[in-house]
């Protein structure tokens, strides 16, 4: 049983799969719901500070390196322009936007992508971690309900009556 918990812990750390893939695995393996949910959230959150602290630094370091200077400059410039646009339109709503971006369990919208975007947009570390954590919890609840068949059963009931 410990090996299955360890497996879902590491699955939830993998980019693009994250807890969106780990929670269904935990239910396939008949692991208890609440402990596996917690393990998946912790596993999904571990890379967040590392991504935030090093992604922007890597781009800044690489902007004067011969082979990668163009792509690094591109991302830094796009991030600065996007930050200006978002601040003008959304103001403090960037926090909520990041939380919802991470919380909607679609491919490419997880903690990795959200943290990388927040880093490029210049969001503070604290706001980024809290927004991503809230989004991961929301995505975890959605995936848990989907894994239990609650969403499918609700849809079938609504379809029958509508």
Short mmCIF file of N, CA and C in Angstrom, two decimals:
data_model
loop_
_atom_site.label_atom_id
_atom_site.label_comp_id
_atom_site.label_asym_id
_atom_site.label_seq_id
_atom_site.Cartn_x
_atom_site.Cartn_y
_atom_site.Cartn_z
N UNK A 1 0.82 -1.19 0.00
CA UNK A 1 0.00 0.00 0.00
C UNK A 1 0.87 1.25 0.00
N UNK A 2 1.98 1.22 0.75
CA UNK A 2 2.87 2.39 0.77
C UNK A 2 3.41 2.70 -0.62
N UNK A 3 3.70 1.65 -1.39
CA UNK A 3 4.23 1.87 -2.75
C UNK A 3 3.19 2.56 -3.64
N UNK A 4 1.92 2.28 -3.43
CA UNK A 4 0.88 2.95 -4.22
C UNK A 4 0.76 4.42 -3.85
N UNK A 5 0.87 4.71 -2.54
CA UNK A 5 0.86 6.11 -2.11
C UNK A 5 2.07 6.84 -2.68
N UNK A 6 3.21 6.18 -2.67
CA UNK A 6 4.43 6.77 -3.23
C UNK A 6 4.26 7.01 -4.73
N UNK A 7 3.62 6.08 -5.41
CA UNK A 7 3.39 6.22 -6.85
C UNK A 7 2.48 7.42 -7.14
N UNK A 8 1.38 7.57 -6.41
CA UNK A 8 0.50 8.71 -6.69
C UNK A 8 1.16 10.03 -6.29
N UNK A 9 2.02 9.97 -5.28
CA UNK A 9 2.78 11.16 -4.88
C UNK A 9 3.66 11.63 -6.04
N UNK A 10 4.38 10.69 -6.66
CA UNK A 10 5.27 11.06 -7.77
C UNK A 10 4.49 11.36 -9.05
N UNK A 11 3.39 10.67 -9.28
CA UNK A 11 2.56 10.98 -10.46
C UNK A 11 2.06 12.41 -10.37
N UNK A 12 1.68 12.84 -9.18
CA UNK A 12 1.15 14.21 -9.03
C UNK A 12 2.22 15.27 -9.20
N UNK A 13 3.48 14.89 -9.23
CA UNK A 13 4.57 15.84 -9.45
C UNK A 13 4.92 15.99 -10.93
N UNK A 14 4.43 15.11 -11.77
CA UNK A 14 4.80 15.09 -13.19
C UNK A 14 4.05 16.20 -13.93
N UNK A 15 4.78 17.01 -14.71
CA UNK A 15 4.10 18.07 -15.47
C UNK A 15 3.04 17.50 -16.41
N UNK A 16 1.99 18.24 -16.60
CA UNK A 16 0.84 17.91 -17.45
C UNK A 16 -0.06 16.81 -16.88
N UNK A 17 0.48 15.91 -16.09
CA UNK A 17 -0.35 14.86 -15.49
C UNK A 17 -0.84 15.34 -14.13
N UNK A 18 0.10 15.68 -13.27
CA UNK A 18 -0.15 16.25 -11.95
C UNK A 18 -1.22 15.48 -11.19
N UNK A 19 -1.94 16.15 -10.32
CA UNK A 19 -2.94 15.45 -9.52
C UNK A 19 -4.15 15.07 -10.35
N UNK A 20 -4.29 15.65 -11.53
CA UNK A 20 -5.39 15.29 -12.42
C UNK A 20 -5.29 13.84 -12.87
N UNK A 21 -4.10 13.32 -12.91
CA UNK A 21 -3.90 11.92 -13.24
C UNK A 21 -3.70 11.05 -12.02
N UNK A 22 -3.16 11.62 -10.95
CA UNK A 22 -2.86 10.85 -9.75
C UNK A 22 -4.11 10.44 -8.98
N UNK A 23 -5.09 11.33 -8.91
CA UNK A 23 -6.32 11.00 -8.16
C UNK A 23 -7.08 9.84 -8.81
N UNK A 24 -7.28 9.84 -10.13
CA UNK A 24 -7.93 8.66 -10.71
C UNK A 24 -7.15 7.37 -10.47
N UNK A 25 -5.81 7.44 -10.51
CA UNK A 25 -5.01 6.25 -10.20
C UNK A 25 -5.27 5.78 -8.78
N UNK A 26 -5.36 6.72 -7.85
CA UNK A 26 -5.60 6.32 -6.46
C UNK A 26 -6.93 5.59 -6.32
N UNK A 27 -7.92 5.97 -7.09
CA UNK A 27 -9.21 5.31 -7.01
C UNK A 27 -9.22 3.99 -7.76
N UNK A 28 -8.43 3.90 -8.84
CA UNK A 28 -8.28 2.62 -9.53
C UNK A 28 -7.64 1.59 -8.60
N UNK A 29 -6.68 2.07 -7.79
CA UNK A 29 -5.98 1.20 -6.85
C UNK A 29 -6.72 1.04 -5.53
N UNK A 30 -7.95 1.55 -5.44
CA UNK A 30 -8.79 1.44 -4.25
C UNK A 30 -8.14 1.97 -2.98
N UNK A 31 -7.41 3.07 -3.11
CA UNK A 31 -6.83 3.71 -1.93
C UNK A 31 -7.90 4.55 -1.24
N UNK A 32 -7.80 4.70 0.07
CA UNK A 32 -8.77 5.57 0.77
C UNK A 32 -8.72 6.98 0.20
N UNK A 33 -9.89 7.59 0.07
CA UNK A 33 -10.02 8.85 -0.65
C UNK A 33 -9.28 10.02 0.00
N UNK A 34 -9.53 10.28 1.26
CA UNK A 34 -8.96 11.46 1.90
C UNK A 34 -7.43 11.39 1.99
N UNK A 35 -6.84 10.28 2.45
CA UNK A 35 -5.37 10.24 2.48
C UNK A 35 -4.73 10.37 1.09
N UNK A 36 -5.33 9.75 0.09
CA UNK A 36 -4.76 9.85 -1.26
C UNK A 36 -4.92 11.27 -1.81
N UNK A 37 -6.02 11.93 -1.48
CA UNK A 37 -6.23 13.32 -1.88
C UNK A 37 -5.14 14.21 -1.30
N UNK A 38 -4.86 14.03 -0.02
CA UNK A 38 -3.82 14.83 0.65
C UNK A 38 -2.45 14.55 0.05
N UNK A 39 -2.13 13.28 -0.19
CA UNK A 39 -0.83 12.91 -0.77
C UNK A 39 -0.69 13.55 -2.15
N UNK A 40 -1.76 13.53 -2.94
CA UNK A 40 -1.70 14.11 -4.29
C UNK A 40 -1.52 15.63 -4.24
N UNK A 41 -2.17 16.30 -3.32
CA UNK A 41 -2.01 17.75 -3.20
C UNK A 41 -0.59 18.11 -2.79
N UNK A 42 -0.06 17.40 -1.81
CA UNK A 42 1.32 17.67 -1.36
C UNK A 42 2.30 17.42 -2.51
N UNK A 43 2.13 16.30 -3.21
CA UNK A 43 3.00 15.99 -4.34
C UNK A 43 2.91 17.02 -5.44
N UNK A 44 1.72 17.52 -5.70
CA UNK A 44 1.53 18.52 -6.75
C UNK A 44 2.13 19.87 -6.37
N UNK A 45 2.15 20.18 -5.09
CA UNK A 45 2.65 21.48 -4.63
C UNK A 45 4.16 21.54 -4.45
N UNK A 46 4.83 20.43 -4.32
CA UNK A 46 6.28 20.44 -4.08
C UNK A 46 7.06 21.15 -5.17
N UNK A 47 6.77 20.95 -6.46
CA UNK A 47 7.54 21.65 -7.49
C UNK A 47 7.28 23.16 -7.58
N UNK A 48 6.18 23.64 -7.02
CA UNK A 48 5.77 25.04 -7.20
C UNK A 48 6.84 26.04 -6.78
N UNK A 49 7.38 25.97 -5.55
CA UNK A 49 8.41 26.95 -5.19
C UNK A 49 9.66 26.86 -6.06
N UNK A 50 10.02 25.66 -6.45
CA UNK A 50 11.21 25.46 -7.28
C UNK A 50 11.00 26.11 -8.65
N UNK A 51 9.84 25.87 -9.25
CA UNK A 51 9.54 26.47 -10.55
C UNK A 51 9.54 27.99 -10.44
N UNK A 52 8.87 28.51 -9.41
CA UNK A 52 8.77 29.96 -9.26
C UNK A 52 10.15 30.59 -9.09
N UNK A 53 10.97 30.00 -8.25
CA UNK A 53 12.26 30.61 -7.92
C UNK A 53 13.29 30.49 -9.04
N UNK A 54 13.18 29.46 -9.86
CA UNK A 54 14.24 29.24 -10.85
C UNK A 54 13.85 29.51 -12.30
N UNK A 55 12.59 29.52 -12.64
CA UNK A 55 12.20 29.72 -14.04
C UNK A 55 12.64 31.09 -14.55
N UNK A 56 12.28 32.12 -13.82
CA UNK A 56 12.64 33.48 -14.25
C UNK A 56 14.16 33.68 -14.20
N UNK A 57 14.79 33.15 -13.18
CA UNK A 57 16.26 33.27 -13.08
C UNK A 57 16.95 32.60 -14.25
N UNK A 58 16.42 31.45 -14.67
CA UNK A 58 17.00 30.77 -15.83
C UNK A 58 16.87 31.64 -17.08
N UNK A 59 15.69 32.24 -17.27
CA UNK A 59 15.49 33.08 -18.45
C UNK A 59 16.39 34.32 -18.40
N UNK A 60 16.53 34.92 -17.25
CA UNK A 60 17.41 36.08 -17.12
C UNK A 60 18.87 35.68 -17.35
N UNK A 61 19.25 34.52 -16.84
CA UNK A 61 20.62 34.03 -17.05
C UNK A 61 20.86 33.74 -18.53
N UNK A 62 19.85 33.15 -19.20
CA UNK A 62 20.01 32.72 -20.58
C UNK A 62 19.87 33.81 -21.62
N UNK A 63 19.44 35.01 -21.23
CA UNK A 63 19.20 36.05 -22.24
C UNK A 63 20.49 36.56 -22.89
N UNK A 64 21.64 36.26 -22.32
CA UNK A 64 22.89 36.67 -22.97
C UNK A 64 23.76 35.47 -23.37
N UNK A 65 23.17 34.29 -23.42
CA UNK A 65 23.87 33.08 -23.86
C UNK A 65 23.59 32.88 -25.34
N UNK A 66 24.59 32.47 -26.05
CA UNK A 66 24.54 32.44 -27.50
C UNK A 66 23.40 31.59 -28.08
N UNK A 67 23.19 30.39 -27.61
CA UNK A 67 22.22 29.49 -28.22
C UNK A 67 20.78 29.72 -27.78
N UNK A 68 20.60 30.26 -26.59
CA UNK A 68 19.24 30.38 -26.05
C UNK A 68 18.80 31.82 -25.81
N UNK A 69 19.61 32.78 -26.22
CA UNK A 69 19.29 34.18 -25.92
C UNK A 69 17.97 34.63 -26.54
N UNK A 70 17.67 34.18 -27.75
CA UNK A 70 16.45 34.62 -28.44
C UNK A 70 15.19 34.16 -27.74
N UNK A 71 15.14 32.89 -27.38
CA UNK A 71 13.94 32.36 -26.73
C UNK A 71 13.79 32.94 -25.33
N UNK A 72 14.88 33.13 -24.62
CA UNK A 72 14.81 33.71 -23.27
C UNK A 72 14.33 35.16 -23.33
N UNK A 73 14.86 35.93 -24.27
CA UNK A 73 14.42 37.31 -24.45
C UNK A 73 12.94 37.36 -24.82
N UNK A 74 12.53 36.45 -25.69
CA UNK A 74 11.14 36.39 -26.12
C UNK A 74 10.20 36.21 -24.93
N UNK A 75 10.50 35.22 -24.07
CA UNK A 75 9.63 34.95 -22.92
C UNK A 75 9.65 36.09 -21.91
N UNK A 76 10.80 36.69 -21.69
CA UNK A 76 10.88 37.81 -20.75
C UNK A 76 10.09 39.02 -21.27
N UNK A 77 10.22 39.30 -22.55
CA UNK A 77 9.50 40.42 -23.15
C UNK A 77 7.99 40.17 -23.14
N UNK A 78 7.59 38.97 -23.56
CA UNK A 78 6.16 38.63 -23.57
C UNK A 78 5.59 38.69 -22.16
N UNK A 79 6.34 38.21 -21.17
CA UNK A 79 5.88 38.25 -19.79
C UNK A 79 5.68 39.67 -19.29
N UNK A 80 6.60 40.58 -19.64
CA UNK A 80 6.48 41.98 -19.21
C UNK A 80 5.27 42.64 -19.86
N UNK A 81 5.06 42.39 -21.14
CA UNK A 81 3.90 42.97 -21.83
C UNK A 81 2.59 42.40 -21.28
N UNK A 82 2.57 41.11 -21.04
CA UNK A 82 1.36 40.49 -20.51
C UNK A 82 1.04 41.01 -19.11
N UNK A 83 2.08 41.23 -18.30
CA UNK A 83 1.87 41.76 -16.95
C UNK A 83 1.24 43.15 -17.03
N UNK A 84 1.74 43.99 -17.91
CA UNK A 84 1.18 45.34 -18.05
C UNK A 84 -0.28 45.28 -18.48
N UNK A 85 -0.62 44.42 -19.44
CA UNK A 85 -1.99 44.29 -19.91
C UNK A 85 -2.91 43.78 -18.80
N UNK A 86 -2.45 42.74 -18.10
CA UNK A 86 -3.28 42.17 -17.05
C UNK A 86 -3.50 43.13 -15.89
N UNK A 87 -2.47 43.87 -15.52
CA UNK A 87 -2.61 44.83 -14.43
C UNK A 87 -3.58 45.94 -14.82
N UNK A 88 -3.56 46.34 -16.08
CA UNK A 88 -4.48 47.39 -16.54
C UNK A 88 -5.92 46.88 -16.55
N UNK A 89 -6.12 45.63 -16.95
CA UNK A 89 -7.47 45.09 -17.06
C UNK A 89 -7.98 44.48 -15.76
N UNK A 90 -7.16 43.66 -15.13
CA UNK A 90 -7.65 42.86 -14.01
C UNK A 90 -7.28 43.42 -12.64
N UNK A 91 -6.20 44.14 -12.54
CA UNK A 91 -5.77 44.64 -11.24
C UNK A 91 -5.50 43.51 -10.27
N UNK A 92 -6.22 43.48 -9.16
CA UNK A 92 -6.04 42.40 -8.17
C UNK A 92 -6.72 41.10 -8.59
N UNK A 93 -7.43 41.10 -9.68
CA UNK A 93 -8.08 39.90 -10.17
C UNK A 93 -7.12 38.87 -10.72
N UNK A 94 -5.86 39.21 -10.83
CA UNK A 94 -4.86 38.25 -11.33
C UNK A 94 -4.78 37.05 -10.41
N UNK A 95 -4.92 37.28 -9.11
CA UNK A 95 -4.88 36.19 -8.13
C UNK A 95 -6.01 35.19 -8.42
N UNK A 96 -7.22 35.70 -8.59
CA UNK A 96 -8.38 34.84 -8.86
C UNK A 96 -8.22 34.16 -10.21
N UNK A 97 -7.72 34.89 -11.19
CA UNK A 97 -7.52 34.30 -12.52
C UNK A 97 -6.53 33.14 -12.46
N UNK A 98 -5.44 33.31 -11.71
CA UNK A 98 -4.46 32.23 -11.57
C UNK A 98 -5.07 31.05 -10.84
N UNK A 99 -5.82 31.31 -9.79
CA UNK A 99 -6.45 30.24 -9.02
C UNK A 99 -7.40 29.44 -9.92
N UNK A 100 -8.22 30.12 -10.71
CA UNK A 100 -9.15 29.42 -11.60
C UNK A 100 -8.44 28.71 -12.74
N UNK A 101 -7.37 29.32 -13.23
CA UNK A 101 -6.58 28.68 -14.29
C UNK A 101 -6.03 27.34 -13.81
N UNK A 102 -5.50 27.32 -12.61
CA UNK A 102 -4.95 26.08 -12.05
C UNK A 102 -6.09 25.13 -11.64
N UNK A 103 -7.20 25.68 -11.16
CA UNK A 103 -8.28 24.87 -10.62
C UNK A 103 -9.13 24.15 -11.65
N UNK A 104 -9.14 24.62 -12.88
CA UNK A 104 -9.94 23.95 -13.90
C UNK A 104 -9.09 22.82 -14.48
N UNK A 105 -9.50 21.58 -14.25
CA UNK A 105 -8.66 20.45 -14.65
C UNK A 105 -8.70 20.15 -16.14
N UNK A 106 -8.03 20.97 -16.90
CA UNK A 106 -7.86 20.74 -18.33
C UNK A 106 -6.37 20.54 -18.62
N UNK A 107 -6.02 19.87 -19.71
CA UNK A 107 -4.61 19.69 -20.04
C UNK A 107 -3.90 21.04 -20.18
N UNK A 108 -2.77 21.17 -19.54
CA UNK A 108 -1.96 22.38 -19.66
C UNK A 108 -2.35 23.51 -18.73
N UNK A 109 -3.25 23.26 -17.77
CA UNK A 109 -3.67 24.34 -16.88
C UNK A 109 -3.36 24.03 -15.42
N UNK A 110 -2.34 23.27 -15.16
CA UNK A 110 -2.06 22.85 -13.79
C UNK A 110 -1.11 23.77 -13.04
N UNK A 111 -0.59 23.24 -11.96
CA UNK A 111 0.29 24.00 -11.07
C UNK A 111 1.59 24.39 -11.77
N UNK A 112 2.13 23.51 -12.59
CA UNK A 112 3.38 23.82 -13.29
C UNK A 112 3.20 25.04 -14.20
N UNK A 113 2.19 24.98 -15.05
CA UNK A 113 1.96 26.06 -16.01
C UNK A 113 1.57 27.35 -15.31
N UNK A 114 0.71 27.24 -14.31
CA UNK A 114 0.28 28.41 -13.56
C UNK A 114 1.42 29.10 -12.84
N UNK A 115 2.29 28.30 -12.23
CA UNK A 115 3.45 28.87 -11.52
C UNK A 115 4.42 29.52 -12.49
N UNK A 116 4.65 28.87 -13.60
CA UNK A 116 5.54 29.45 -14.62
C UNK A 116 4.99 30.78 -15.12
N UNK A 117 3.69 30.82 -15.39
CA UNK A 117 3.07 32.06 -15.85
C UNK A 117 3.16 33.14 -14.79
N UNK A 118 2.90 32.79 -13.55
CA UNK A 118 2.97 33.77 -12.45
C UNK A 118 4.38 34.32 -12.29
N UNK A 119 5.36 33.45 -12.46
CA UNK A 119 6.75 33.88 -12.37
C UNK A 119 7.09 34.87 -13.48
N UNK A 120 6.65 34.56 -14.70
CA UNK A 120 6.91 35.45 -15.82
C UNK A 120 6.14 36.76 -15.71
N UNK A 121 4.96 36.70 -15.08
CA UNK A 121 4.15 37.90 -14.91
C UNK A 121 4.62 38.76 -13.74
N UNK A 122 5.54 38.24 -12.95
CA UNK A 122 6.08 39.01 -11.84
C UNK A 122 5.19 39.03 -10.60
N UNK A 123 4.31 38.05 -10.45
CA UNK A 123 3.50 37.97 -9.23
C UNK A 123 4.40 37.66 -8.05
N UNK A 124 4.00 38.08 -6.88
CA UNK A 124 4.81 37.81 -5.70
C UNK A 124 4.79 36.31 -5.39
N UNK A 125 5.83 35.86 -4.72
CA UNK A 125 5.96 34.45 -4.37
C UNK A 125 4.78 33.99 -3.52
N UNK A 126 4.45 34.78 -2.52
CA UNK A 126 3.39 34.40 -1.59
C UNK A 126 2.04 34.30 -2.32
N UNK A 127 1.70 35.29 -3.12
CA UNK A 127 0.43 35.26 -3.85
C UNK A 127 0.38 34.09 -4.82
N UNK A 128 1.51 33.82 -5.46
CA UNK A 128 1.56 32.71 -6.40
C UNK A 128 1.30 31.39 -5.71
N UNK A 129 2.00 31.15 -4.60
CA UNK A 129 1.86 29.87 -3.90
C UNK A 129 0.43 29.70 -3.38
N UNK A 130 -0.14 30.75 -2.82
CA UNK A 130 -1.51 30.65 -2.28
C UNK A 130 -2.52 30.43 -3.41
N UNK A 131 -2.39 31.17 -4.50
CA UNK A 131 -3.32 31.01 -5.62
C UNK A 131 -3.22 29.62 -6.23
N UNK A 132 -1.99 29.15 -6.42
CA UNK A 132 -1.79 27.82 -6.99
C UNK A 132 -2.31 26.75 -6.04
N UNK A 133 -2.08 26.91 -4.74
CA UNK A 133 -2.57 25.95 -3.75
C UNK A 133 -4.10 25.88 -3.78
N UNK A 134 -4.74 27.03 -3.81
CA UNK A 134 -6.22 27.05 -3.89
C UNK A 134 -6.69 26.37 -5.17
N UNK A 135 -6.01 26.65 -6.28
CA UNK A 135 -6.37 26.02 -7.55
C UNK A 135 -6.17 24.51 -7.53
N UNK A 136 -5.11 24.05 -6.91
CA UNK A 136 -4.84 22.61 -6.81
C UNK A 136 -5.92 21.95 -5.96
N UNK A 137 -6.33 22.58 -4.88
CA UNK A 137 -7.39 22.03 -4.03
C UNK A 137 -8.70 21.94 -4.83
N UNK A 138 -9.02 22.97 -5.59
CA UNK A 138 -10.24 22.95 -6.42
C UNK A 138 -10.16 21.84 -7.47
N UNK A 139 -9.03 21.77 -8.17
CA UNK A 139 -8.86 20.72 -9.18
C UNK A 139 -8.94 19.34 -8.54
N UNK A 140 -8.39 19.21 -7.34
CA UNK A 140 -8.44 17.93 -6.63
C UNK A 140 -9.87 17.52 -6.31
N UNK A 141 -10.67 18.46 -5.87
CA UNK A 141 -12.08 18.16 -5.56
C UNK A 141 -12.81 17.75 -6.83
N UNK A 142 -12.59 18.49 -7.91
CA UNK A 142 -13.25 18.15 -9.18
C UNK A 142 -12.84 16.76 -9.66
N UNK A 143 -11.55 16.46 -9.58
CA UNK A 143 -11.08 15.15 -10.03
C UNK A 143 -11.56 14.03 -9.10
N UNK A 144 -11.66 14.34 -7.81
CA UNK A 144 -12.16 13.35 -6.87
C UNK A 144 -13.62 13.01 -7.19
N UNK A 145 -14.43 14.05 -7.42
CA UNK A 145 -15.83 13.81 -7.77
C UNK A 145 -15.95 13.07 -9.09
N UNK A 146 -15.13 13.43 -10.05
CA UNK A 146 -15.16 12.75 -11.34
C UNK A 146 -14.73 11.29 -11.19
N UNK A 147 -13.72 11.03 -10.36
CA UNK A 147 -13.25 9.67 -10.15
C UNK A 147 -14.28 8.80 -9.45
N UNK A 148 -15.06 9.42 -8.59
CA UNK A 148 -16.10 8.67 -7.89
C UNK A 148 -17.35 8.49 -8.74
N UNK A 149 -17.39 9.15 -9.89
CA UNK A 149 -18.54 9.03 -10.77
C UNK A 149 -19.67 9.99 -10.44
N UNK A 150 -19.43 10.89 -9.48
CA UNK A 150 -20.48 11.82 -9.07
C UNK A 150 -20.86 12.74 -10.22
N UNK A 151 -19.87 13.24 -10.94
CA UNK A 151 -20.18 14.15 -12.04
C UNK A 151 -20.93 13.43 -13.16
N UNK A 152 -20.53 12.21 -13.44
CA UNK A 152 -21.22 11.44 -14.48
C UNK A 152 -22.64 11.09 -14.07
N UNK A 153 -22.83 10.72 -12.81
CA UNK A 153 -24.17 10.37 -12.33
C UNK A 153 -25.07 11.60 -12.32
N UNK A 154 -24.54 12.74 -11.89
CA UNK A 154 -25.32 13.97 -11.88
C UNK A 154 -25.72 14.36 -13.29
N UNK A 155 -24.80 14.23 -14.23
CA UNK A 155 -25.10 14.55 -15.63
C UNK A 155 -26.18 13.64 -16.19
N UNK A 156 -26.12 12.35 -15.83
CA UNK A 156 -27.13 11.40 -16.32
C UNK A 156 -28.50 11.73 -15.75
N UNK A 157 -28.55 12.12 -14.47
CA UNK A 157 -29.82 12.48 -13.84
C UNK A 157 -30.38 13.74 -14.48
N UNK A 158 -29.54 14.74 -14.67
CA UNK A 158 -30.00 15.98 -15.29
C UNK A 158 -30.47 15.74 -16.73
N UNK A 159 -29.75 14.90 -17.44
CA UNK A 159 -30.10 14.60 -18.83
C UNK A 159 -31.49 13.93 -18.90
N UNK A 160 -31.76 13.10 -17.91
CA UNK A 160 -33.04 12.39 -17.87
C UNK A 160 -34.20 13.34 -17.66
N UNK A 161 -34.00 14.35 -16.83
CA UNK A 161 -35.08 15.27 -16.51
C UNK A 161 -35.17 16.46 -17.45
N UNK A 162 -34.14 16.72 -18.21
CA UNK A 162 -34.16 17.89 -19.12
C UNK A 162 -34.41 17.50 -20.53
#
